[in-house]
Amino acid sequence: MSYDTINFEISEGLARLTLNRPESLNSFNERMHGEVRDALNEVEGAQGVRCLLITGEGRGFCAGQDLGDRRTRPGDEAPDLGATLDRYYNPLIRTLRSLEIPVICAVNGVAAGAGANIALACDIVLAARSAKFIQAFCKLGLVPDSGGTWVLPRLLGYARARGLAMLGEAVSAEQAEQWGMIWKCVDDDELQSEAEALGRHLATQPTRGLALIKRAMNLASSNTLDEQLDLERDLQREAGRSEDYREGVTAFLDKRQPIFRGR
Ligand code: T3D
Protein backbone atom coordinates (compact mmCIF):
# COMPACT_ATOMS: atom_id res chain seq x y z
CA MET A 1 0.00 0.00 0.00
CA SER A 2 1.36 3.46 -0.80
CA TYR A 3 0.90 6.44 1.48
CA ASP A 4 1.11 10.23 1.07
CA THR A 5 2.23 11.29 4.53
CA ILE A 6 4.29 8.36 5.77
CA ASN A 7 6.71 5.81 4.39
CA PHE A 8 6.12 2.30 5.59
CA GLU A 9 7.81 -1.00 4.86
CA ILE A 10 8.33 -4.35 6.48
CA SER A 11 11.36 -6.52 5.84
CA GLU A 12 13.04 -9.33 7.76
CA GLY A 13 10.74 -8.92 10.76
CA LEU A 14 11.37 -5.17 11.09
CA ALA A 15 8.63 -2.64 10.30
CA ARG A 16 9.84 0.88 9.52
CA LEU A 17 7.42 3.80 9.76
CA THR A 18 8.71 7.23 8.72
CA LEU A 19 6.57 10.33 9.26
CA ASN A 20 6.81 12.18 5.98
CA ARG A 21 5.50 15.75 5.98
CA PRO A 22 8.88 17.44 6.35
CA GLU A 23 7.60 20.84 5.18
CA SER A 24 5.67 21.12 8.47
CA LEU A 25 8.17 19.17 10.57
CA ASN A 26 6.00 16.05 10.23
CA SER A 27 3.11 17.57 12.16
CA PHE A 28 -0.05 15.46 12.24
CA ASN A 29 -3.01 16.21 10.01
CA GLU A 30 -5.99 13.89 9.70
CA ARG A 31 -4.52 12.10 6.72
CA MET A 32 -1.33 11.29 8.55
CA HIS A 33 -3.30 10.03 11.55
CA GLY A 34 -5.25 7.73 9.23
CA GLU A 35 -2.15 6.45 7.48
CA VAL A 36 -0.26 5.84 10.73
CA ARG A 37 -3.34 3.97 11.99
CA ASP A 38 -3.39 1.78 8.86
CA ALA A 39 0.30 1.02 9.14
CA LEU A 40 -0.01 0.09 12.82
CA ASN A 41 -2.98 -2.13 12.01
CA GLU A 42 -0.76 -3.89 9.51
CA VAL A 43 1.99 -4.27 12.12
CA GLU A 44 -0.53 -5.73 14.57
CA GLY A 45 -2.03 -8.10 12.03
CA ALA A 46 1.07 -9.24 10.16
CA GLN A 47 2.77 -12.52 10.90
CA GLY A 48 6.44 -12.25 11.67
CA VAL A 49 6.78 -8.52 12.45
CA ARG A 50 9.05 -8.55 15.50
CA CYS A 51 10.04 -4.91 15.92
CA LEU A 52 8.77 -1.47 14.86
CA LEU A 53 11.05 1.48 14.16
CA ILE A 54 9.53 4.97 13.95
CA THR A 55 11.39 8.04 12.70
CA GLY A 56 10.81 11.25 10.78
CA GLU A 57 11.81 12.56 7.36
CA GLY A 58 13.77 15.80 7.09
CA ARG A 59 15.06 17.99 9.90
CA GLY A 60 12.30 17.31 12.42
CA PHE A 61 10.83 14.23 14.04
CA CYS A 62 7.31 15.58 14.63
CA ALA A 63 5.91 18.97 15.66
CA GLY A 64 2.66 17.51 17.05
CA GLN A 65 -0.68 18.68 15.78
CA ASP A 66 -0.68 20.55 12.45
CA LEU A 67 -1.69 23.98 13.68
CA GLY A 68 -2.66 24.99 10.16
CA ASP A 69 -5.77 22.88 10.75
CA ARG A 70 -6.57 24.76 13.95
CA ARG A 71 -6.86 28.30 12.59
CA THR A 72 -10.10 29.95 13.72
CA ARG A 73 -11.80 33.18 12.75
CA PRO A 74 -13.62 35.49 15.17
CA GLY A 75 -17.04 34.04 15.85
CA ASP A 76 -16.05 30.47 15.01
CA GLU A 77 -17.08 27.85 17.52
CA ALA A 78 -14.17 26.53 19.62
CA PRO A 79 -12.90 23.19 18.32
CA ASP A 80 -13.45 20.14 20.51
CA LEU A 81 -9.86 19.11 21.11
CA GLY A 82 -11.00 16.35 23.45
CA ALA A 83 -12.64 14.74 20.45
CA THR A 84 -9.36 14.69 18.49
CA LEU A 85 -7.58 13.13 21.43
CA ASP A 86 -10.29 10.48 21.67
CA ARG A 87 -10.24 9.85 17.96
CA TYR A 88 -6.55 10.04 17.10
CA TYR A 89 -3.86 10.69 19.68
CA ASN A 90 -5.12 8.50 22.53
CA PRO A 91 -5.61 5.39 20.38
CA LEU A 92 -2.15 5.96 18.88
CA ILE A 93 -0.49 6.08 22.31
CA ARG A 94 -2.49 3.08 23.52
CA THR A 95 -1.41 1.12 20.46
CA LEU A 96 2.27 1.98 20.87
CA ARG A 97 2.15 0.97 24.53
CA SER A 98 0.26 -2.26 23.93
CA LEU A 99 1.90 -3.55 20.72
CA GLU A 100 3.41 -6.90 21.60
CA ILE A 101 6.73 -6.08 19.97
CA PRO A 102 9.42 -3.56 20.90
CA VAL A 103 8.91 -0.10 19.42
CA ILE A 104 12.03 1.98 18.76
CA CYS A 105 11.82 5.69 18.11
CA ALA A 106 14.71 7.36 16.28
CA VAL A 107 14.19 11.05 17.02
CA ASN A 108 15.97 12.67 14.10
CA GLY A 109 15.22 16.30 15.00
CA VAL A 110 12.85 18.44 17.00
CA ALA A 111 10.00 16.57 18.74
CA ALA A 112 7.39 19.06 19.93
CA GLY A 113 3.92 18.85 21.44
CA ALA A 114 2.30 15.49 20.78
CA GLY A 115 5.40 14.66 18.71
CA ALA A 116 7.53 14.64 21.87
CA ASN A 117 5.08 12.45 23.75
CA ILE A 118 4.61 10.01 20.88
CA ALA A 119 8.39 9.52 20.97
CA LEU A 120 8.30 9.02 24.75
CA ALA A 121 5.55 6.41 24.39
CA CYS A 122 7.97 4.16 22.49
CA ASP A 123 9.96 1.47 24.28
CA ILE A 124 13.46 2.55 23.31
CA VAL A 125 14.15 6.12 22.27
CA LEU A 126 17.33 7.09 20.44
CA ALA A 127 17.82 10.74 19.57
CA ALA A 128 20.20 12.57 17.27
CA ARG A 129 22.49 14.93 19.18
CA SER A 130 20.84 17.93 17.45
CA ALA A 131 17.32 16.78 18.37
CA LYS A 132 15.30 18.39 21.13
CA PHE A 133 12.13 17.68 23.03
CA ILE A 134 9.61 20.47 23.65
CA GLN A 135 6.38 20.31 25.64
CA ALA A 136 5.06 23.11 23.44
CA PHE A 137 1.46 22.86 24.68
CA CYS A 138 1.70 25.56 27.37
CA LYS A 139 2.63 28.12 24.73
CA LEU A 140 -0.78 27.57 23.16
CA GLY A 141 -2.69 27.45 26.42
CA LEU A 142 -2.97 23.66 26.21
CA VAL A 143 -2.16 20.72 28.47
CA PRO A 144 0.51 18.17 27.55
CA ASP A 145 -1.36 15.32 25.90
CA SER A 146 -0.54 12.00 24.25
CA GLY A 147 0.45 10.72 27.68
CA GLY A 148 2.79 13.61 28.52
CA THR A 149 1.40 14.26 32.00
CA TRP A 150 1.67 10.53 32.73
CA VAL A 151 5.08 9.75 31.34
CA LEU A 152 7.04 12.89 32.30
CA PRO A 153 6.68 12.63 36.11
CA ARG A 154 7.48 8.93 35.89
CA LEU A 155 10.62 9.48 33.84
CA LEU A 156 11.83 12.72 35.37
CA GLY A 157 10.08 13.30 38.70
CA TYR A 158 7.53 16.04 39.32
CA ALA A 159 9.96 18.98 39.57
CA ARG A 160 11.29 18.56 36.04
CA ALA A 161 7.95 17.40 34.67
CA ARG A 162 6.18 20.51 35.96
CA GLY A 163 8.97 22.78 34.75
CA LEU A 164 8.93 21.35 31.25
CA ALA A 165 5.14 21.31 31.04
CA MET A 166 4.71 24.88 32.33
CA LEU A 167 7.69 26.55 30.65
CA GLY A 168 7.82 24.66 27.36
CA GLU A 169 11.61 24.88 27.32
CA ALA A 170 13.52 22.67 24.91
CA VAL A 171 15.41 19.69 26.33
CA SER A 172 18.42 18.75 24.23
CA ALA A 173 18.99 15.10 23.33
CA GLU A 174 22.08 15.05 25.57
CA GLN A 175 20.11 16.45 28.49
CA ALA A 176 17.29 13.99 27.80
CA GLU A 177 19.76 11.11 28.01
CA GLN A 178 21.33 12.47 31.21
CA TRP A 179 17.89 12.87 32.79
CA GLY A 180 16.86 9.33 31.90
CA MET A 181 14.14 10.57 29.57
CA ILE A 182 15.47 8.56 26.61
CA TRP A 183 17.72 5.56 26.10
CA LYS A 184 20.55 7.17 24.16
CA CYS A 185 21.75 10.28 22.34
CA VAL A 186 23.89 9.52 19.28
CA ASP A 187 25.71 11.60 16.68
CA ASP A 188 23.36 12.84 13.97
CA ASP A 189 25.02 10.91 11.16
CA GLU A 190 24.88 7.68 13.18
CA LEU A 191 21.23 7.84 14.25
CA GLN A 192 19.64 5.92 11.41
CA SER A 193 22.33 3.22 11.26
CA GLU A 194 22.22 2.72 15.05
CA ALA A 195 18.43 2.58 15.06
CA GLU A 196 18.42 0.18 12.14
CA ALA A 197 21.00 -2.09 13.82
CA LEU A 198 18.99 -2.05 17.04
CA GLY A 199 15.79 -2.84 15.12
CA ARG A 200 17.41 -5.74 13.28
CA HIS A 201 18.82 -7.07 16.54
CA LEU A 202 15.47 -6.87 18.36
CA ALA A 203 13.74 -8.54 15.41
CA THR A 204 15.87 -11.65 16.06
CA GLN A 205 15.29 -11.76 19.81
CA PRO A 206 12.68 -13.71 21.84
CA THR A 207 9.68 -11.60 20.81
CA ARG A 208 7.27 -13.26 23.21
CA GLY A 209 9.61 -12.62 26.14
CA LEU A 210 10.08 -8.99 25.07
CA ALA A 211 6.30 -8.56 24.89
CA LEU A 212 6.00 -9.87 28.45
CA ILE A 213 8.75 -7.50 29.63
CA LYS A 214 6.79 -4.66 28.03
CA ARG A 215 3.62 -5.74 29.82
CA ALA A 216 5.44 -5.88 33.17
CA MET A 217 6.98 -2.43 32.65
CA ASN A 218 3.62 -0.96 31.64
CA LEU A 219 2.06 -2.10 34.90
CA ALA A 220 5.04 -1.44 37.19
CA SER A 221 4.28 2.13 38.13
CA SER A 222 0.66 1.49 39.14
CA ASN A 223 1.18 -1.88 40.86
CA THR A 224 2.25 -2.44 44.45
CA LEU A 225 5.36 -4.58 44.95
CA ASP A 226 3.10 -7.52 45.89
CA GLU A 227 1.05 -7.11 42.73
CA GLN A 228 4.19 -6.82 40.63
CA LEU A 229 5.71 -9.94 42.18
CA ASP A 230 2.54 -11.85 41.34
CA LEU A 231 2.58 -10.44 37.83
CA GLU A 232 6.22 -11.45 37.35
CA ARG A 233 5.33 -14.98 38.49
CA ASP A 234 2.50 -15.19 35.95
CA LEU A 235 4.55 -13.72 33.11
CA GLN A 236 7.54 -15.93 33.92
CA ARG A 237 5.28 -18.97 33.85
CA GLU A 238 4.14 -17.93 30.39
CA ALA A 239 7.68 -17.09 29.22
CA GLY A 240 8.94 -20.44 30.48
CA ARG A 241 6.51 -22.21 28.15
CA SER A 242 7.83 -20.44 25.04
CA GLU A 243 9.89 -22.14 22.36
CA ASP A 244 12.41 -19.33 22.61
CA TYR A 245 13.08 -20.01 26.30
CA ARG A 246 13.77 -23.64 25.48
CA GLU A 247 16.06 -22.58 22.63
CA GLY A 248 17.85 -20.03 24.84
CA VAL A 249 18.68 -22.60 27.51
CA THR A 250 19.62 -25.29 24.97
CA ALA A 251 21.88 -22.91 23.05
CA PHE A 252 23.55 -21.78 26.28
CA LEU A 253 24.26 -25.35 27.35
CA ASP A 254 25.43 -26.29 23.83
CA LYS A 255 27.71 -23.22 23.81
CA ARG A 256 26.24 -21.87 20.56
CA GLN A 257 24.29 -18.77 19.50
CA PRO A 258 20.52 -19.19 19.97
CA ILE A 259 18.13 -18.97 17.04
CA PHE A 260 14.97 -17.37 18.34
CA ARG A 261 11.78 -17.72 16.32
CA GLY A 262 9.71 -15.25 18.31
CA ARG A 263 7.40 -17.92 19.72
O1 T3D B 1 -5.35 20.16 18.27
C1 T3D B 1 -5.59 19.06 18.74
O2 T3D B 1 -6.14 18.18 18.08
C2 T3D B 1 -5.17 18.75 20.15
C3 T3D B 1 -3.88 18.04 20.13
C4 T3D B 1 -2.74 18.73 20.26
C5 T3D B 1 -1.44 18.07 20.16
C6 T3D B 1 -0.32 19.03 19.94
O3 T3D B 1 0.70 18.59 19.48
S1 T3D B 1 -0.48 20.67 20.37
C7 T3D B 1 1.14 21.31 20.02
C8 T3D B 1 1.32 21.65 18.57
N1 T3D B 1 2.70 21.90 18.22
C9 T3D B 1 3.34 23.01 18.53
O4 T3D B 1 2.86 23.89 19.21
C10 T3D B 1 4.72 23.16 17.95
C11 T3D B 1 4.72 24.29 16.92
N2 T3D B 1 6.03 24.42 16.30
C12 T3D B 1 7.04 25.04 16.89
O5 T3D B 1 6.97 25.53 18.00
C13 T3D B 1 8.31 25.15 16.11
O6 T3D B 1 8.04 24.94 14.76
C14 T3D B 1 9.39 24.12 16.54
C15 T3D B 1 9.93 24.52 17.94
C16 T3D B 1 8.83 22.70 16.60
C17 T3D B 1 10.57 24.14 15.54
O7 T3D B 1 11.01 25.46 15.36
P1 T3D B 1 11.98 25.81 14.15
O8 T3D B 1 12.36 27.24 14.32
O9 T3D B 1 13.06 24.80 14.09
O10 T3D B 1 11.10 25.59 12.83
P2 T3D B 1 9.92 26.52 12.27
O11 T3D B 1 10.49 27.53 11.35
O12 T3D B 1 9.09 27.02 13.40
O13 T3D B 1 9.06 25.44 11.48
C18 T3D B 1 9.43 25.00 10.17
C19 T3D B 1 8.18 24.94 9.35
O14 T3D B 1 7.31 23.97 9.92
C20 T3D B 1 7.41 26.26 9.36
O15 T3D B 1 6.75 26.38 8.12
P3 T3D B 1 7.30 27.44 7.00
O16 T3D B 1 7.37 28.77 7.65
O17 T3D B 1 8.66 26.90 6.62
O18 T3D B 1 6.29 27.35 5.90
C21 T3D B 1 6.40 26.04 10.43
O19 T3D B 1 5.24 26.84 10.28
C22 T3D B 1 6.06 24.58 10.22
N3 T3D B 1 5.53 23.97 11.46
C23 T3D B 1 6.19 23.68 12.57
N4 T3D B 1 5.39 23.17 13.46
C24 T3D B 1 4.16 23.10 12.90
C25 T3D B 1 4.25 23.63 11.60
N5 T3D B 1 3.19 23.73 10.81
C26 T3D B 1 2.00 23.30 11.30
N6 T3D B 1 1.86 22.78 12.53
C27 T3D B 1 2.90 22.66 13.35
N7 T3D B 1 2.74 22.10 14.57
XYZ file of C-alpha atoms and ligand atoms in Angstrom:
320
model
C 0.000 0.000 0.000
C 1.360 3.459 -0.804
C 0.898 6.440 1.479
C 1.112 10.234 1.073
C 2.226 11.291 4.530
C 4.286 8.357 5.766
C 6.709 5.811 4.391
C 6.116 2.303 5.590
C 7.814 -1.003 4.859
C 8.333 -4.354 6.481
C 11.358 -6.517 5.844
C 13.035 -9.326 7.761
C 10.743 -8.916 10.757
C 11.368 -5.168 11.093
C 8.626 -2.639 10.297
C 9.840 0.884 9.521
C 7.423 3.799 9.763
C 8.713 7.229 8.716
C 6.566 10.330 9.260
C 6.812 12.185 5.980
C 5.499 15.751 5.983
C 8.884 17.439 6.353
C 7.596 20.843 5.178
C 5.667 21.124 8.473
C 8.169 19.175 10.575
C 5.995 16.052 10.227
C 3.114 17.565 12.162
C -0.049 15.458 12.245
C -3.013 16.211 10.012
C -5.993 13.886 9.699
C -4.525 12.103 6.716
C -1.333 11.293 8.546
C -3.304 10.032 11.546
C -5.247 7.727 9.226
C -2.145 6.454 7.480
C -0.262 5.844 10.727
C -3.338 3.975 11.993
C -3.386 1.785 8.860
C 0.301 1.022 9.145
C -0.011 0.094 12.822
C -2.978 -2.129 12.008
C -0.761 -3.890 9.510
C 1.985 -4.273 12.120
C -0.533 -5.733 14.571
C -2.025 -8.101 12.025
C 1.074 -9.238 10.165
C 2.771 -12.525 10.897
C 6.435 -12.253 11.673
C 6.783 -8.521 12.454
C 9.047 -8.548 15.500
C 10.040 -4.910 15.922
C 8.767 -1.473 14.862
C 11.051 1.484 14.157
C 9.527 4.973 13.954
C 11.394 8.035 12.702
C 10.810 11.254 10.778
C 11.807 12.562 7.361
C 13.770 15.799 7.087
C 15.058 17.985 9.897
C 12.300 17.312 12.419
C 10.832 14.235 14.036
C 7.314 15.576 14.631
C 5.908 18.974 15.665
C 2.660 17.515 17.046
C -0.678 18.680 15.780
C -0.683 20.552 12.450
C -1.686 23.983 13.681
C -2.656 24.985 10.163
C -5.767 22.877 10.750
C -6.568 24.756 13.955
C -6.855 28.296 12.586
C -10.096 29.951 13.716
C -11.800 33.184 12.752
C -13.616 35.486 15.167
C -17.044 34.039 15.846
C -16.049 30.465 15.008
C -17.079 27.848 17.519
C -14.172 26.525 19.620
C -12.895 23.193 18.321
C -13.448 20.141 20.510
C -9.856 19.110 21.108
C -10.997 16.347 23.453
C -12.636 14.739 20.455
C -9.358 14.689 18.486
C -7.576 13.133 21.430
C -10.291 10.477 21.669
C -10.244 9.855 17.961
C -6.553 10.040 17.102
C -3.864 10.694 19.680
C -5.116 8.501 22.529
C -5.614 5.389 20.377
C -2.155 5.961 18.883
C -0.486 6.084 22.305
C -2.494 3.085 23.518
C -1.411 1.116 20.462
C 2.269 1.981 20.871
C 2.148 0.966 24.535
C 0.261 -2.255 23.933
C 1.897 -3.546 20.723
C 3.412 -6.895 21.600
C 6.727 -6.079 19.969
C 9.424 -3.561 20.905
C 8.915 -0.097 19.423
C 12.029 1.985 18.762
C 11.820 5.691 18.114
C 14.710 7.363 16.284
C 14.186 11.054 17.016
C 15.970 12.665 14.101
C 15.217 16.296 15.002
C 12.852 18.437 17.004
C 10.005 16.569 18.740
C 7.389 19.061 19.931
C 3.917 18.847 21.441
C 2.300 15.489 20.782
C 5.399 14.659 18.709
C 7.526 14.640 21.873
C 5.080 12.450 23.750
C 4.606 10.015 20.876
C 8.387 9.520 20.967
C 8.304 9.023 24.747
C 5.555 6.411 24.393
C 7.971 4.163 22.488
C 9.959 1.474 24.280
C 13.459 2.549 23.306
C 14.155 6.118 22.269
C 17.327 7.086 20.436
C 17.817 10.738 19.568
C 20.196 12.573 17.270
C 22.493 14.927 19.176
C 20.844 17.930 17.451
C 17.315 16.779 18.374
C 15.304 18.395 21.134
C 12.125 17.676 23.031
C 9.613 20.467 23.655
C 6.384 20.306 25.642
C 5.064 23.113 23.442
C 1.464 22.864 24.675
C 1.696 25.557 27.371
C 2.634 28.124 24.726
C -0.783 27.574 23.163
C -2.695 27.448 26.425
C -2.967 23.658 26.212
C -2.162 20.722 28.473
C 0.506 18.167 27.552
C -1.364 15.318 25.896
C -0.540 12.000 24.245
C 0.454 10.715 27.676
C 2.792 13.613 28.524
C 1.396 14.257 32.004
C 1.665 10.531 32.732
C 5.083 9.745 31.341
C 7.037 12.886 32.298
C 6.682 12.633 36.108
C 7.475 8.928 35.885
C 10.619 9.479 33.836
C 11.831 12.720 35.366
C 10.078 13.300 38.699
C 7.532 16.044 39.325
C 9.963 18.976 39.575
C 11.289 18.557 36.039
C 7.952 17.398 34.667
C 6.181 20.506 35.965
C 8.967 22.779 34.754
C 8.934 21.346 31.253
C 5.135 21.308 31.044
C 4.713 24.876 32.328
C 7.690 26.550 30.654
C 7.823 24.662 27.361
C 11.610 24.878 27.318
C 13.516 22.668 24.910
C 15.410 19.692 26.332
C 18.422 18.751 24.229
C 18.992 15.105 23.330
C 22.075 15.049 25.570
C 20.109 16.449 28.493
C 17.294 13.988 27.795
C 19.762 11.113 28.012
C 21.333 12.469 31.206
C 17.892 12.871 32.789
C 16.855 9.332 31.895
C 14.141 10.568 29.572
C 15.471 8.560 26.613
C 17.721 5.562 26.101
C 20.548 7.173 24.162
C 21.754 10.279 22.342
C 23.893 9.517 19.277
C 25.709 11.598 16.682
C 23.362 12.836 13.966
C 25.020 10.913 11.164
C 24.880 7.684 13.178
C 21.235 7.836 14.248
C 19.644 5.915 11.413
C 22.325 3.216 11.257
C 22.221 2.718 15.051
C 18.430 2.584 15.061
C 18.416 0.176 12.141
C 21.003 -2.087 13.824
C 18.988 -2.050 17.035
C 15.795 -2.836 15.122
C 17.409 -5.740 13.278
C 18.816 -7.069 16.539
C 15.474 -6.874 18.358
C 13.743 -8.539 15.405
C 15.868 -11.648 16.057
C 15.289 -11.760 19.811
C 12.682 -13.707 21.843
C 9.682 -11.602 20.807
C 7.273 -13.264 23.211
C 9.606 -12.620 26.140
C 10.080 -8.994 25.075
C 6.297 -8.556 24.894
C 5.996 -9.866 28.448
C 8.747 -7.498 29.635
C 6.791 -4.659 28.033
C 3.620 -5.736 29.819
C 5.444 -5.881 33.167
C 6.981 -2.435 32.649
C 3.621 -0.964 31.639
C 2.060 -2.097 34.900
C 5.040 -1.442 37.191
C 4.275 2.132 38.128
C 0.665 1.491 39.136
C 1.179 -1.881 40.857
C 2.246 -2.438 44.452
C 5.356 -4.583 44.945
C 3.104 -7.521 45.894
C 1.053 -7.112 42.734
C 4.189 -6.815 40.628
C 5.714 -9.941 42.177
C 2.542 -11.851 41.343
C 2.580 -10.436 37.832
C 6.223 -11.452 37.351
C 5.328 -14.977 38.495
C 2.499 -15.186 35.950
C 4.550 -13.725 33.114
C 7.543 -15.928 33.922
C 5.285 -18.969 33.854
C 4.140 -17.933 30.392
C 7.680 -17.089 29.218
C 8.941 -20.445 30.482
C 6.513 -22.209 28.146
C 7.830 -20.444 25.038
C 9.893 -22.143 22.357
C 12.412 -19.331 22.612
C 13.076 -20.005 26.295
C 13.774 -23.642 25.480
C 16.059 -22.584 22.630
C 17.851 -20.026 24.836
C 18.678 -22.600 27.509
C 19.620 -25.289 24.970
C 21.884 -22.906 23.048
C 23.553 -21.781 26.281
C 24.262 -25.352 27.346
C 25.425 -26.294 23.834
C 27.706 -23.218 23.812
C 26.235 -21.869 20.563
C 24.290 -18.765 19.501
C 20.516 -19.185 19.969
C 18.133 -18.970 17.035
C 14.966 -17.373 18.336
C 11.777 -17.719 16.319
C 9.707 -15.246 18.311
C 7.399 -17.921 19.723
O -5.354 20.162 18.272
C -5.588 19.064 18.741
O -6.144 18.175 18.084
C -5.173 18.747 20.147
C -3.876 18.042 20.134
C -2.743 18.727 20.257
C -1.440 18.072 20.161
C -0.316 19.028 19.940
O 0.698 18.586 19.477
S -0.479 20.670 20.370
C 1.139 21.315 20.020
C 1.321 21.646 18.568
N 2.700 21.897 18.215
C 3.343 23.009 18.526
O 2.859 23.887 19.213
C 4.724 23.162 17.954
C 4.723 24.286 16.919
N 6.031 24.416 16.300
C 7.045 25.038 16.893
O 6.970 25.527 17.996
C 8.314 25.146 16.105
O 8.040 24.939 14.760
C 9.394 24.119 16.541
C 9.929 24.521 17.935
C 8.832 22.705 16.596
C 10.571 24.141 15.540
O 11.009 25.458 15.365
P 11.977 25.811 14.152
O 12.364 27.245 14.324
O 13.057 24.804 14.087
O 11.104 25.590 12.832
P 9.923 26.525 12.265
O 10.492 27.534 11.348
O 9.086 27.024 13.396
O 9.059 25.443 11.477
C 9.433 25.002 10.169
C 8.179 24.940 9.346
O 7.311 23.971 9.922
C 7.406 26.258 9.355
O 6.749 26.382 8.121
P 7.300 27.439 6.999
O 7.367 28.767 7.650
O 8.658 26.897 6.625
O 6.291 27.345 5.895
C 6.396 26.040 10.433
O 5.242 26.837 10.282
C 6.058 24.575 10.221
N 5.525 23.968 11.455
C 6.190 23.683 12.574
N 5.389 23.167 13.460
C 4.165 23.102 12.905
C 4.251 23.634 11.604
N 3.195 23.732 10.809
C 1.997 23.298 11.300
N 1.862 22.776 12.529
C 2.898 22.655 13.355
N 2.742 22.099 14.575
